[in-house]
Amino acid sequence: MPPNPADLRHEYEGPALLEKDAAEDPFDQFAVWFAEAVDAALYEPTAMTLATADAEGRPSARIVLLKEYDRRGFVFYTNYESRKGREMAENPRACLLFFWDRLHRQVRIDGTVERTAEAEADAYFASRPYGARIGAWASAQSREIAGREELEVRVRALREKYPESVPRPPYWGGYRVRPVRFEFWQGRSDRLHDRLAYAKEGAGWRRYRLAP
Ligand SMILES: Cc1cc2nc3c(=O)[nH]c(=O)nc-3n(C[C@H](O)[C@H](O)[C@H](O)COP(=O)(O)O)c2cc1C
């Protein structure tokens, strides 16, 4: 018998997330939790679900990796012609979601999206391993392909064309999500979780608690 999901019940017993301990500024709070996620030796603490929607509001979601963050926003890299790229061109809003399961924590970020500067994308692309740089050229991300072989043939040809230095493809680069809202969720016992949200108000942030 396959496992019944309803039988897989966990208790959540994290440390409290109380107003007196949480940062006034959501970027500071993110920095504290991100450091704790890295310290917890999670396999991929930078993995985040990116939700986008097309012009008709049809949603889609997938995982991408956080590569940089500061007060301007949260950066990931991808193919501008992928499904997510097409959706963000039509509708430049997105949500990011981190789930750090061992810490019983979730962070939600809603914001507007813009492309990173060309120079920023060049610098990050140049820092990627050779295979990943070739892969960016080889894959017309999210397009239907005939089979795995098609990809491998392209990779072989590209390795010959670019044996050492690989330029950044013009359709590949970064996006920055500029937050307008954050929510930090800490699992607690009896499903009485802590949820602290921050909404952008003028130059600052309003912090408030949500019912679990
Ligand atoms: C752990 C993990 C990390 C990933 N990181 C990225 C990433 O940083 N950029 C990216 O374009 N796709 C990444 N992907 C693949 C995406 O989830 C997705 O398959 C791809 O971007 C195509 O999405 P789209 O068709 O919605 O555009 C990652 C997938 C996983 C599971």
CSV table of C-alpha atoms and ligand atoms in Angstrom, one decimal:
chain,number,residue,atom,x,y,z
A,1,MET,CA,0.0,0.0,0.0
A,2,PRO,CA,1.4,3.4,-0.8
A,3,PRO,CA,1.7,5.6,2.3
A,4,ASN,CA,-1.4,7.6,3.2
A,5,PRO,CA,-0.3,11.3,3.5
A,6,ALA,CA,-2.9,11.9,6.2
A,7,ASP,CA,-1.0,9.4,8.5
A,8,LEU,CA,2.3,11.3,8.2
A,9,ARG,CA,1.7,13.7,11.0
A,10,HIS,CA,4.4,15.9,12.6
A,11,GLU,CA,4.4,18.2,15.5
A,12,TYR,CA,6.1,21.6,15.0
A,13,GLU,CA,8.1,22.8,18.0
A,14,GLY,CA,10.4,25.6,16.9
A,15,PRO,CA,11.7,28.4,19.0
A,16,ALA,CA,9.2,31.3,19.3
A,17,LEU,CA,9.1,34.2,16.9
A,18,LEU,CA,8.1,37.0,19.1
A,19,GLU,CA,7.8,40.7,18.4
A,20,LYS,CA,10.4,41.5,21.1
A,21,ASP,CA,13.0,39.3,19.4
A,22,ALA,CA,12.2,39.8,15.7
A,23,ALA,CA,14.0,42.6,13.8
A,24,GLU,CA,12.2,45.8,13.0
A,25,ASP,CA,13.4,45.5,9.4
A,26,PRO,CA,12.5,42.4,7.4
A,27,PHE,CA,15.9,42.2,5.5
A,28,ASP,CA,17.6,42.0,8.9
A,29,GLN,CA,15.2,39.3,10.0
A,30,PHE,CA,15.8,37.4,6.7
A,31,ALA,CA,19.6,37.6,7.3
A,32,VAL,CA,19.2,36.0,10.7
A,33,TRP,CA,17.0,33.2,9.5
A,34,PHE,CA,19.1,32.6,6.4
A,35,ALA,CA,22.2,32.3,8.4
A,36,GLU,CA,20.4,29.7,10.7
A,37,ALA,CA,19.3,27.8,7.6
A,38,VAL,CA,22.9,27.6,6.4
A,39,ASP,CA,24.1,26.6,9.8
A,40,ALA,CA,21.5,23.8,10.0
A,41,ALA,CA,23.3,22.2,7.0
A,42,LEU,CA,20.2,22.0,4.9
A,43,TYR,CA,21.0,20.5,1.5
A,44,GLU,CA,19.8,23.6,-0.5
A,45,PRO,CA,19.0,26.5,1.9
A,46,THR,CA,19.0,28.8,-1.1
A,47,ALA,CA,16.2,26.9,-2.9
A,48,MET,CA,13.1,29.0,-3.1
A,49,THR,CA,9.8,28.5,-4.9
A,50,LEU,CA,9.2,31.3,-7.4
A,51,ALA,CA,5.5,31.9,-8.3
A,52,THR,CA,4.6,34.0,-11.3
A,53,ALA,CA,1.4,34.5,-13.3
A,54,ASP,CA,0.7,35.3,-16.9
A,55,ALA,CA,-1.3,38.3,-18.1
A,56,GLU,CA,-4.6,36.4,-17.5
A,57,GLY,CA,-3.5,35.7,-13.9
A,58,ARG,CA,-2.9,31.9,-14.5
A,59,PRO,CA,-0.2,31.0,-11.9
A,60,SER,CA,2.8,28.8,-12.2
A,61,ALA,CA,5.6,27.9,-9.7
A,62,ARG,CA,9.0,26.3,-9.7
A,63,ILE,CA,12.2,26.2,-7.6
A,64,VAL,CA,15.1,28.5,-8.4
A,65,LEU,CA,18.2,29.3,-6.4
A,66,LEU,CA,18.8,32.5,-4.5
A,67,LYS,CA,22.2,33.9,-5.6
A,68,GLU,CA,22.3,37.3,-4.0
A,69,TYR,CA,20.2,39.5,-1.7
A,70,ASP,CA,20.5,43.0,-0.2
A,71,ARG,CA,18.0,45.8,0.5
A,72,ARG,CA,17.3,46.1,-3.2
A,73,GLY,CA,15.9,42.6,-3.4
A,74,PHE,CA,16.4,38.9,-4.0
A,75,VAL,CA,18.3,37.7,-7.2
A,76,PHE,CA,18.1,34.5,-9.1
A,77,TYR,CA,19.3,33.6,-12.6
A,78,THR,CA,17.4,31.9,-15.5
A,79,ASN,CA,16.5,31.9,-19.1
A,80,TYR,CA,14.6,35.1,-20.1
A,81,GLU,CA,12.7,33.0,-22.7
A,82,SER,CA,11.5,30.3,-20.3
A,83,ARG,CA,7.9,30.1,-19.2
A,84,LYS,CA,8.7,32.1,-16.0
A,85,GLY,CA,10.6,34.7,-18.2
A,86,ARG,CA,7.6,35.1,-20.5
A,87,GLU,CA,5.3,35.4,-17.6
A,88,MET,CA,7.4,38.0,-15.8
A,89,ALA,CA,7.6,40.0,-19.1
A,90,GLU,CA,3.8,40.1,-19.2
A,91,ASN,CA,3.2,40.6,-15.5
A,92,PRO,CA,6.3,41.8,-13.5
A,93,ARG,CA,5.2,40.6,-10.1
A,94,ALA,CA,6.3,37.5,-8.3
A,95,CYS,CA,6.3,35.6,-4.9
A,96,LEU,CA,9.3,33.8,-3.4
A,97,LEU,CA,8.9,31.1,-0.8
A,98,PHE,CA,11.5,29.5,1.3
A,99,PHE,CA,10.7,26.3,3.2
A,100,TRP,CA,13.4,25.3,5.7
A,101,ASP,CA,11.8,22.1,6.9
A,102,ARG,CA,14.3,21.1,9.5
A,103,LEU,CA,13.8,24.5,11.2
A,104,HIS,CA,10.0,24.4,10.8
A,105,ARG,CA,10.2,27.7,9.0
A,106,GLN,CA,8.7,29.3,6.0
A,107,VAL,CA,9.5,32.8,4.5
A,108,ARG,CA,7.2,34.4,2.0
A,109,ILE,CA,8.2,37.4,-0.1
A,110,ASP,CA,5.9,39.3,-2.5
A,111,GLY,CA,7.3,41.9,-4.8
A,112,THR,CA,7.8,43.4,-8.2
A,113,VAL,CA,10.4,42.0,-10.6
A,114,GLU,CA,13.0,43.5,-12.8
A,115,ARG,CA,16.0,42.2,-14.7
A,116,THR,CA,19.4,42.7,-13.1
A,117,ALA,CA,21.9,44.9,-14.9
A,118,GLU,CA,23.8,43.3,-17.8
A,119,ALA,CA,27.1,43.8,-16.0
A,120,GLU,CA,25.7,42.0,-12.9
A,121,ALA,CA,24.5,39.1,-15.1
A,122,ASP,CA,27.9,39.0,-16.9
A,123,ALA,CA,29.8,38.8,-13.6
A,124,TYR,CA,27.6,36.0,-12.2
A,125,PHE,CA,27.6,34.0,-15.5
A,126,ALA,CA,31.4,34.2,-15.5
A,127,SER,CA,31.5,32.8,-12.0
A,128,ARG,CA,29.6,29.6,-13.0
A,129,PRO,CA,31.4,26.3,-13.7
A,130,TYR,CA,32.2,25.6,-17.4
A,131,GLY,CA,29.5,22.9,-17.7
A,132,ALA,CA,26.8,25.2,-16.4
A,133,ARG,CA,27.8,28.0,-18.8
A,134,ILE,CA,27.6,25.5,-21.7
A,135,GLY,CA,24.3,24.3,-20.4
A,136,ALA,CA,22.9,27.8,-20.6
A,137,TRP,CA,23.6,27.8,-24.3
A,138,ALA,CA,22.5,24.3,-24.9
A,139,SER,CA,19.0,24.5,-23.4
A,140,ALA,CA,16.2,26.6,-24.8
A,141,GLN,CA,14.6,26.3,-21.4
A,142,SER,CA,11.0,25.2,-21.3
A,143,ARG,CA,10.7,24.5,-25.0
A,144,GLU,CA,9.7,21.0,-26.1
A,145,ILE,CA,12.6,18.9,-27.4
A,146,ALA,CA,12.7,15.7,-29.4
A,147,GLY,CA,14.7,13.8,-26.8
A,148,ARG,CA,17.8,13.8,-24.5
A,149,GLU,CA,20.0,13.1,-27.5
A,150,GLU,CA,19.2,16.6,-29.0
A,151,LEU,CA,20.5,18.2,-25.9
A,152,GLU,CA,23.7,16.1,-25.9
A,153,VAL,CA,24.4,16.8,-29.5
A,154,ARG,CA,24.1,20.5,-28.8
A,155,VAL,CA,26.4,20.3,-25.8
A,156,ARG,CA,29.1,18.5,-27.9
A,157,ALA,CA,29.0,21.2,-30.6
A,158,LEU,CA,29.1,24.0,-28.0
A,159,ARG,CA,32.1,22.5,-26.2
A,160,GLU,CA,34.0,22.6,-29.5
A,161,LYS,CA,32.8,26.1,-30.3
A,162,TYR,CA,33.7,27.4,-26.8
A,163,PRO,CA,36.5,25.3,-25.5
A,164,GLU,CA,37.4,27.8,-22.8
A,165,SER,CA,35.7,31.1,-22.5
A,166,VAL,CA,32.0,31.0,-22.8
A,167,PRO,CA,30.1,34.3,-23.4
A,168,ARG,CA,26.8,34.9,-21.6
A,169,PRO,CA,23.8,34.0,-23.9
A,170,PRO,CA,21.8,37.2,-24.6
A,171,TYR,CA,18.6,35.4,-23.4
A,172,TRP,CA,20.1,34.4,-20.0
A,173,GLY,CA,20.4,36.6,-16.9
A,174,GLY,CA,19.1,37.6,-13.6
A,175,TYR,CA,15.9,38.9,-12.0
A,176,ARG,CA,15.6,40.8,-8.8
A,177,VAL,CA,12.4,40.6,-6.8
A,178,ARG,CA,11.9,43.9,-4.9
A,179,PRO,CA,9.9,43.0,-1.8
A,180,VAL,CA,6.7,44.9,-0.8
A,181,ARG,CA,5.7,42.3,1.8
A,182,PHE,CA,7.5,39.6,3.8
A,183,GLU,CA,6.1,36.9,6.1
A,184,PHE,CA,8.1,34.8,8.5
A,185,TRP,CA,6.4,31.6,9.7
A,186,GLN,CA,7.7,29.6,12.6
A,187,GLY,CA,6.0,26.3,13.4
A,188,ARG,CA,4.8,26.0,17.0
A,189,SER,CA,3.0,23.3,18.9
A,190,ASP,CA,-0.7,22.6,18.5
A,191,ARG,CA,-0.7,24.4,15.2
A,192,LEU,CA,-0.4,27.7,17.0
A,193,HIS,CA,2.3,28.9,14.8
A,194,ASP,CA,4.0,32.3,14.9
A,195,ARG,CA,3.5,34.5,11.8
A,196,LEU,CA,5.1,38.0,11.6
A,197,ALA,CA,4.4,40.0,8.4
A,198,TYR,CA,6.1,43.2,7.2
A,199,ALA,CA,4.4,45.5,4.7
A,200,LYS,CA,6.2,48.3,3.0
A,201,GLU,CA,4.8,51.7,4.1
A,202,GLY,CA,6.5,54.7,2.7
A,203,ALA,CA,10.2,54.5,3.4
A,204,GLY,CA,9.8,51.9,6.2
A,205,TRP,CA,8.0,48.7,7.1
A,206,ARG,CA,4.9,48.0,9.2
A,207,ARG,CA,5.2,44.8,11.2
A,208,TYR,CA,2.2,42.9,12.3
A,209,ARG,CA,1.1,39.4,13.5
A,210,LEU,CA,-1.2,37.1,11.6
A,211,ALA,CA,-3.3,34.3,13.0
A,212,PRO,CA,-1.9,30.9,12.3
B,1,LIG,C1,16.8,22.6,-6.5
B,1,LIG,C2,16.5,23.2,-7.8
B,1,LIG,C3,17.1,24.4,-8.2
B,1,LIG,C4,16.8,25.0,-9.4
B,1,LIG,N1,17.4,26.2,-9.7
B,1,LIG,C5,17.1,26.9,-10.8
B,1,LIG,C6,17.6,28.2,-11.1
B,1,LIG,O1,18.3,28.8,-10.3
B,1,LIG,N2,17.2,28.8,-12.3
B,1,LIG,C7,16.4,28.1,-13.2
B,1,LIG,O2,16.2,28.7,-14.2
B,1,LIG,N3,15.9,26.9,-12.9
B,1,LIG,C8,16.2,26.3,-11.8
B,1,LIG,N4,15.6,25.1,-11.5
B,1,LIG,C9,14.7,24.5,-12.5
B,1,LIG,C10,13.3,25.1,-12.4
B,1,LIG,O3,12.6,24.6,-11.2
B,1,LIG,C11,12.5,24.9,-13.6
B,1,LIG,O4,12.4,23.6,-14.0
B,1,LIG,C12,13.0,25.7,-14.9
B,1,LIG,O5,13.5,26.9,-14.5
B,1,LIG,C13,11.9,25.9,-15.9
B,1,LIG,O6,10.8,26.6,-15.3
B,1,LIG,P1,9.7,27.4,-16.2
B,1,LIG,O7,9.3,26.5,-17.3
B,1,LIG,O8,8.6,27.7,-15.3
B,1,LIG,O9,10.4,28.7,-16.7
B,1,LIG,C14,15.9,24.4,-10.3
B,1,LIG,C15,15.2,23.3,-9.9
B,1,LIG,C16,15.5,22.7,-8.7
B,1,LIG,C17,14.7,21.5,-8.3
